[in-house]
Amino acid sequence: MAERILGKTLATVSLSVALASVTVKSSGCCSLPACRNSFLSCGFHLYSNIMSSSNGAKENSHNKARTSPYPGSKVQRSQVPNEKVGWFVEWQDYNPVEYTAVSVLAGPRWADPQISESNFSPKFNEKDGHVERKSQNGLYEIENGRPRNPAGRTGLIGRGLLGRWGPNHAADPIITRWKRDRSGNKITHPVSGKNILQFVAIKRKDCGEWAIPGGMVDPGEKISATLKREFGEEALNSLQKSSAEKRELEEQLHKLFSQEHLVIYKGYVDDPRNTDNAWMETEAVNYHDETGEIMDNLTLEAGDDAGKVKWVDISDQLQLYASHSQFIKLVAEKRDAHWSEDSDAECGGL
């Protein structure tokens, strides 16, 4: 009983330390004393869950990051039960599998070297040259020279398919329009009575799941540039266009991406590629074409990492890659659009 009370007390203190640290711009996480590191680990696991809950994700959402086999391989993760996800839970027998894909170990420009390489000294929790190693959820702990996933254990160490140790930053453009009939009138859902919103979805080549078109932020690149570039490449096949077509496409994309927009989510993503030492973070941004005129001048065409692309009606029936369904739900709420036929789900928010 005393141990349970002590555990709860430590978790509460840790959370206070973590929340206070969010506003601190110091990057000295690597040099923090070990006792403070343990507090940060515990606190940021809880803080991550709170952030997820407030942004529409399920509390303690850390499920896809524990699935097997690991994407693109036959590697099976060590099983991590729900009660052992958090680093603050002692687990002396935890023995995760180590795996980093051959494509990452080959040393492409988008990937870090191995931690063991003598000429590699990453500045974790800092802007490391052009590489952003800060997490959008605050400081993360470094253990034995490796960053530790702030959301908890995944059953796998190394980097898997991810290039960077620590946070791997992505950007997800959510392009929406109202569903309309042939006369141009907005279509309302017969049960909820709310207008139906549509978004541009791609079918990923790597796993066959439908998703928001998006991709990794290049070193030194602004998020706004990533959003526009990735949408053009995956949903409009811009890489295969002629010079004249690219210029025309750029004009339309400028109209779309220069509009007022909503930042839907910033932070950790429950992604199947995550490991104990590398994880996905994203900024999901909604650009809404209110009249539909801009997108009417653009022809959807799958390209780059996308196998297919189409407009999809937004509802709670969507099953999307990683945490994308949660982002889409947030868009529906922000735009006061149809989401569910369940009145409690519609009225209760997130």
Coordinates of C-alpha atoms in Angstrom, one line a residue:
M1 CA 0.0 0.0 0.0
A2 CA 2.8 2.4 0.9
E3 CA 4.5 1.7 -2.4
R4 CA 1.4 2.5 -4.3
I5 CA 1.0 5.9 -2.5
L6 CA 4.7 6.6 -3.1
G7 CA 4.3 5.8 -6.8
K8 CA 1.4 8.1 -7.1
T9 CA 3.2 10.9 -5.3
L10 CA 6.2 10.6 -7.5
A11 CA 4.0 10.6 -10.6
T12 CA 2.3 13.8 -9.4
V13 CA 5.7 15.5 -8.7
S14 CA 7.1 14.4 -12.0
L15 CA 4.1 15.8 -13.9
S16 CA 4.6 19.1 -12.2
V17 CA 8.3 19.2 -13.1
A18 CA 7.5 18.2 -16.7
L19 CA 4.8 20.8 -17.1
A20 CA 7.0 23.5 -15.7
S21 CA 9.8 22.5 -18.0
V22 CA 7.7 23.0 -21.1
T23 CA 8.3 26.7 -21.0
V24 CA 12.0 26.4 -20.3
K25 CA 14.1 26.9 -23.4
S26 CA 17.3 25.5 -21.9
S27 CA 18.6 22.5 -23.8
G28 CA 20.6 20.8 -21.1
C29 CA 18.6 17.6 -20.9
C30 CA 21.6 15.5 -21.6
S31 CA 23.5 16.9 -18.6
L32 CA 20.6 16.7 -16.1
P33 CA 21.2 14.6 -13.0
A34 CA 19.9 11.1 -13.3
C35 CA 17.3 11.6 -10.6
R36 CA 15.8 14.6 -12.5
N37 CA 15.9 12.6 -15.7
S38 CA 13.8 9.9 -14.1
F39 CA 11.3 12.6 -13.1
L40 CA 11.2 14.0 -16.6
S41 CA 10.6 10.6 -18.1
C42 CA 7.7 9.9 -15.8
G43 CA 6.2 13.3 -16.2
F44 CA 6.5 13.5 -19.9
H45 CA 4.8 10.1 -20.4
L46 CA 1.9 11.5 -18.4
Y47 CA 2.1 14.9 -20.2
S48 CA 2.1 13.1 -23.5
N49 CA -1.1 11.4 -22.5
I50 CA -2.7 14.6 -21.4
M51 CA -1.7 16.3 -24.6
S52 CA -3.2 13.4 -26.6
S53 CA -6.4 13.5 -24.6
S54 CA -6.8 17.3 -25.1
N55 CA -6.1 17.0 -28.8
G56 CA -8.7 14.3 -29.4
A57 CA -6.6 11.1 -29.1
K58 CA -7.6 8.4 -26.8
E59 CA -6.0 8.6 -23.4
N60 CA -2.9 6.4 -23.1
S61 CA -3.0 6.0 -26.9
H62 CA 0.2 4.1 -27.6
N63 CA -1.1 1.1 -29.5
K64 CA 0.1 1.1 -33.1
A65 CA 3.6 1.7 -31.9
R66 CA 3.5 -1.7 -30.3
T67 CA 2.2 -3.7 -33.2
S68 CA 4.0 -6.6 -34.9
P69 CA 5.5 -7.4 -37.3
Y70 CA 7.4 -4.2 -37.6
P71 CA 6.5 -2.5 -41.0
G72 CA 8.4 -3.8 -44.0
S73 CA 9.9 -6.7 -42.0
K74 CA 9.3 -9.9 -40.2
V75 CA 10.6 -8.5 -37.0
Q76 CA 8.4 -9.2 -33.9
R77 CA 8.5 -6.7 -31.1
S78 CA 8.8 -7.8 -27.5
Q79 CA 5.3 -7.7 -26.1
V80 CA 4.6 -4.7 -23.9
P81 CA 1.4 -4.9 -21.9
N82 CA -0.6 -1.7 -21.2
E83 CA 0.5 -1.5 -17.6
K84 CA 4.2 -1.6 -18.6
V85 CA 4.2 1.0 -21.3
G86 CA 5.3 3.9 -19.0
W87 CA 9.0 4.2 -18.2
F88 CA 8.1 5.1 -14.6
V89 CA 6.9 1.5 -14.1
E90 CA 9.8 -0.6 -13.1
W91 CA 10.5 -3.6 -15.4
Q92 CA 13.8 -5.2 -14.8
D93 CA 13.2 -8.0 -17.3
Y94 CA 12.3 -5.7 -20.2
N95 CA 14.4 -7.0 -23.1
P96 CA 13.3 -5.2 -26.4
V97 CA 14.4 -6.4 -29.8
E98 CA 16.9 -4.2 -31.7
Y99 CA 16.2 -3.4 -35.3
T100 CA 17.2 -0.7 -37.7
A101 CA 16.3 -1.2 -41.4
V102 CA 19.1 -1.8 -43.9
S103 CA 17.8 1.2 -45.9
V104 CA 18.6 3.4 -42.9
L105 CA 21.9 1.8 -42.1
A106 CA 23.0 2.4 -45.7
G107 CA 23.4 6.1 -44.7
P108 CA 21.0 8.1 -47.0
R109 CA 21.1 11.9 -46.6
W110 CA 17.9 11.8 -44.5
A111 CA 19.3 9.5 -41.9
D112 CA 21.6 9.9 -38.9
P113 CA 24.7 7.7 -38.5
Q114 CA 24.7 5.0 -35.8
I115 CA 25.1 6.3 -32.2
S116 CA 28.3 4.3 -31.9
E117 CA 30.1 6.2 -34.7
S118 CA 32.9 8.3 -33.3
N119 CA 32.2 11.4 -35.6
F120 CA 28.5 11.5 -34.6
S121 CA 27.7 13.8 -31.6
P122 CA 24.0 14.7 -31.9
K123 CA 22.7 17.6 -29.8
F124 CA 19.5 16.1 -28.5
N125 CA 16.7 18.5 -27.3
E126 CA 18.3 21.2 -29.4
K127 CA 18.4 22.6 -32.9
D128 CA 21.3 20.6 -34.2
G129 CA 22.6 22.6 -37.2
H130 CA 19.7 22.3 -39.7
V131 CA 18.3 19.3 -38.0
E132 CA 15.5 19.9 -35.5
R133 CA 16.0 17.6 -32.5
K134 CA 13.6 19.3 -30.2
S135 CA 10.3 17.5 -29.4
Q136 CA 7.0 19.3 -29.7
N137 CA 6.1 17.7 -26.4
G138 CA 9.0 19.1 -24.5
L139 CA 12.2 17.6 -23.2
Y140 CA 12.9 13.9 -23.6
E141 CA 15.3 11.8 -21.7
I142 CA 18.7 10.4 -22.9
E143 CA 19.7 7.0 -21.6
N144 CA 23.0 5.4 -22.6
G145 CA 23.4 8.0 -25.3
R146 CA 20.1 7.2 -26.9
P147 CA 16.9 9.3 -26.7
R148 CA 14.0 7.6 -25.0
N149 CA 10.5 7.6 -26.5
P150 CA 8.4 10.0 -24.3
A151 CA 5.2 8.0 -24.8
G152 CA 6.7 4.8 -23.3
R153 CA 8.0 1.4 -24.3
T154 CA 7.4 0.0 -27.7
G155 CA 9.2 -3.4 -27.5
L156 CA 11.8 -2.3 -30.0
I157 CA 15.1 -0.4 -29.8
G158 CA 17.1 1.1 -32.7
R159 CA 15.5 3.2 -35.3
G160 CA 13.5 0.8 -37.4
L161 CA 12.6 2.7 -40.6
L162 CA 13.1 6.1 -39.1
G163 CA 16.1 8.2 -40.1
R164 CA 16.6 10.3 -37.0
W165 CA 17.4 9.3 -33.4
G166 CA 14.7 10.9 -31.3
P167 CA 11.9 12.9 -32.9
N168 CA 11.3 12.6 -36.7
H169 CA 9.3 15.6 -37.8
A170 CA 6.6 15.4 -40.4
A171 CA 3.8 17.7 -41.7
D172 CA 0.3 16.6 -42.7
P173 CA -1.8 18.9 -44.9
I174 CA -5.5 18.2 -44.5
I175 CA -7.3 19.7 -47.5
T176 CA -11.1 20.0 -47.1
R177 CA -14.2 21.1 -49.0
W178 CA -17.9 20.8 -48.4
K179 CA -19.7 17.9 -50.2
R180 CA -22.1 19.4 -52.7
D181 CA -24.9 18.2 -55.0
R182 CA -25.0 18.9 -58.7
S183 CA -26.6 22.3 -58.1
G184 CA -23.8 23.3 -55.8
N185 CA -25.7 23.1 -52.6
K186 CA -24.0 21.7 -49.5
I187 CA -25.2 18.2 -48.6
T188 CA -26.2 17.6 -45.0
H189 CA -26.2 14.2 -43.3
P190 CA -29.8 12.9 -42.8
V191 CA -29.1 11.9 -39.2
S192 CA -26.8 14.5 -37.7
G193 CA -28.2 17.3 -39.8
K194 CA -24.7 18.7 -40.2
N195 CA -22.9 19.5 -43.5
I196 CA -20.7 16.7 -44.8
L197 CA -17.0 17.6 -45.1
Q198 CA -14.6 15.9 -47.5
F199 CA -10.8 15.7 -47.4
V200 CA -8.1 14.6 -49.9
A201 CA -6.9 11.1 -48.9
I202 CA -4.1 9.0 -50.4
K203 CA -3.6 5.2 -50.3
R204 CA 0.0 4.6 -49.1
K205 CA 2.1 2.4 -51.2
D206 CA 4.1 0.9 -48.2
C207 CA 1.1 -0.4 -46.2
G208 CA -2.0 0.0 -48.3
E209 CA -3.7 2.1 -45.7
W210 CA -5.6 5.4 -46.5
A211 CA -4.0 8.4 -45.0
I212 CA -3.5 12.2 -45.1
P213 CA -0.9 13.1 -47.7
G214 CA 2.2 14.3 -45.9
G215 CA 5.8 13.6 -45.3
M216 CA 9.0 14.5 -43.5
V217 CA 10.2 18.0 -42.9
D218 CA 13.6 18.5 -44.7
P219 CA 16.5 20.0 -42.6
G220 CA 16.0 23.7 -42.5
E221 CA 12.7 23.6 -44.2
K222 CA 9.7 25.6 -43.0
I223 CA 6.5 23.6 -42.1
S224 CA 4.5 25.7 -44.6
A225 CA 6.9 24.6 -47.4
T226 CA 6.7 21.0 -46.4
L227 CA 2.9 21.0 -46.4
K228 CA 2.7 22.5 -49.9
R229 CA 5.4 20.3 -51.3
E230 CA 4.1 17.0 -49.9
F231 CA 0.5 17.7 -51.1
G232 CA 1.8 18.5 -54.5
E233 CA 3.9 15.4 -54.8
E234 CA 1.5 12.9 -53.3
A235 CA -1.9 14.2 -54.3
L236 CA -1.1 16.0 -57.6
N237 CA 1.9 14.1 -58.9
S238 CA 3.9 17.3 -59.2
L239 CA 7.2 15.5 -59.6
Q240 CA 6.1 14.1 -63.0
K241 CA 4.8 17.4 -64.4
S242 CA 6.4 19.4 -67.2
S243 CA 7.9 22.8 -66.4
A244 CA 4.8 24.6 -67.7
E245 CA 2.5 22.4 -65.8
K246 CA 4.5 22.9 -62.6
R247 CA 4.2 26.7 -62.9
E248 CA 0.5 26.5 -63.4
L249 CA 0.2 24.1 -60.5
E250 CA 2.3 26.3 -58.3
E251 CA -0.1 29.2 -58.9
Q252 CA -3.1 27.1 -57.7
L253 CA -1.2 25.7 -54.7
H254 CA -0.2 29.3 -53.7
K255 CA -3.9 30.3 -53.6
L256 CA -4.8 27.2 -51.5
F257 CA -1.9 27.4 -49.0
S258 CA -1.9 31.2 -48.6
Q259 CA -5.5 31.1 -47.1
E260 CA -6.2 31.2 -43.4
H261 CA -5.7 27.8 -41.9
L262 CA -6.2 25.8 -38.7
V263 CA -3.3 24.1 -36.9
I264 CA -5.1 20.9 -35.9
Y265 CA -2.4 19.1 -34.0
K266 CA 1.2 19.3 -33.0
G267 CA 3.1 16.5 -31.3
Y268 CA 3.7 12.8 -30.9
V269 CA 2.1 10.4 -33.4
D270 CA 1.1 6.8 -32.5
D271 CA 2.9 5.4 -35.6
P272 CA 3.7 1.8 -36.3
R273 CA 7.3 2.8 -37.2
N274 CA 8.1 4.2 -33.7
T275 CA 10.7 2.6 -31.5
D276 CA 12.0 3.2 -28.0
N277 CA 14.7 5.5 -29.6
A278 CA 13.0 7.1 -32.6
W279 CA 9.4 8.3 -33.0
M280 CA 7.2 10.3 -35.3
E281 CA 5.9 13.8 -34.5
T282 CA 3.8 15.9 -36.8
E283 CA 2.0 19.2 -37.4
A284 CA -1.3 18.6 -39.0
V285 CA -2.8 21.7 -40.7
N286 CA -6.2 22.2 -42.2
Y287 CA -6.6 24.3 -45.4
H288 CA -10.3 24.6 -46.3
D289 CA -11.5 25.5 -49.8
E290 CA -14.9 27.0 -48.8
T291 CA -16.3 27.5 -52.3
G292 CA -14.4 24.6 -53.9
E293 CA -13.2 26.8 -56.7
I294 CA -9.5 26.3 -56.1
M295 CA -9.6 22.5 -56.0
D296 CA -11.9 22.5 -59.0
N297 CA -8.9 23.7 -61.0
L298 CA -6.7 20.9 -59.7
T299 CA -6.9 17.3 -60.8
L300 CA -6.1 14.8 -58.2
E301 CA -3.4 12.4 -59.4
A302 CA -1.4 10.0 -57.1
G303 CA 2.3 10.4 -57.1
D304 CA 5.5 9.7 -55.1
D305 CA 4.5 7.6 -52.0
A306 CA 0.8 7.5 -52.9
G307 CA -0.8 4.6 -54.8
K308 CA -4.2 6.2 -55.1
V309 CA -5.8 9.6 -54.2
K310 CA -9.4 10.6 -53.9
W311 CA -11.9 12.8 -52.0
V312 CA -13.3 11.0 -48.9
D313 CA -16.4 11.9 -46.9
I314 CA -15.5 12.6 -43.3
S315 CA -17.2 10.4 -40.6
D316 CA -16.4 8.2 -37.7
Q317 CA -16.4 5.2 -40.1
L318 CA -12.9 6.2 -41.4
Q319 CA -10.0 3.8 -40.7
L320 CA -6.8 5.7 -41.4
Y321 CA -3.1 5.2 -41.0
A322 CA -1.4 6.0 -37.6
S323 CA -3.3 8.8 -35.7
H324 CA -4.8 10.3 -38.8
S325 CA -8.5 9.4 -37.9
Q326 CA -8.0 11.5 -34.8
F327 CA -6.8 14.5 -36.7
I328 CA -9.7 14.2 -39.1
K329 CA -12.1 14.1 -36.2
L330 CA -10.6 17.3 -34.9
V331 CA -11.2 19.0 -38.3
A332 CA -14.8 17.9 -38.3
E333 CA -15.3 19.5 -34.8
K334 CA -13.5 22.7 -35.7
R335 CA -15.6 23.1 -38.9
D336 CA -18.8 22.0 -37.2
A337 CA -19.2 19.3 -39.8
H338 CA -20.8 15.8 -39.6
W339 CA -18.8 13.2 -37.8
S340 CA -21.1 10.6 -36.2
E341 CA -24.7 9.4 -36.4
D342 CA -24.4 9.0 -32.6
S343 CA -25.8 12.2 -31.1
D344 CA -23.7 11.8 -28.0
A345 CA -20.5 11.6 -30.0
E346 CA -21.6 14.7 -32.0
C347 CA -22.5 16.8 -28.9
G348 CA -19.9 15.5 -26.6
G349 CA -16.9 16.8 -28.6
L350 CA -13.6 15.1 -28.1

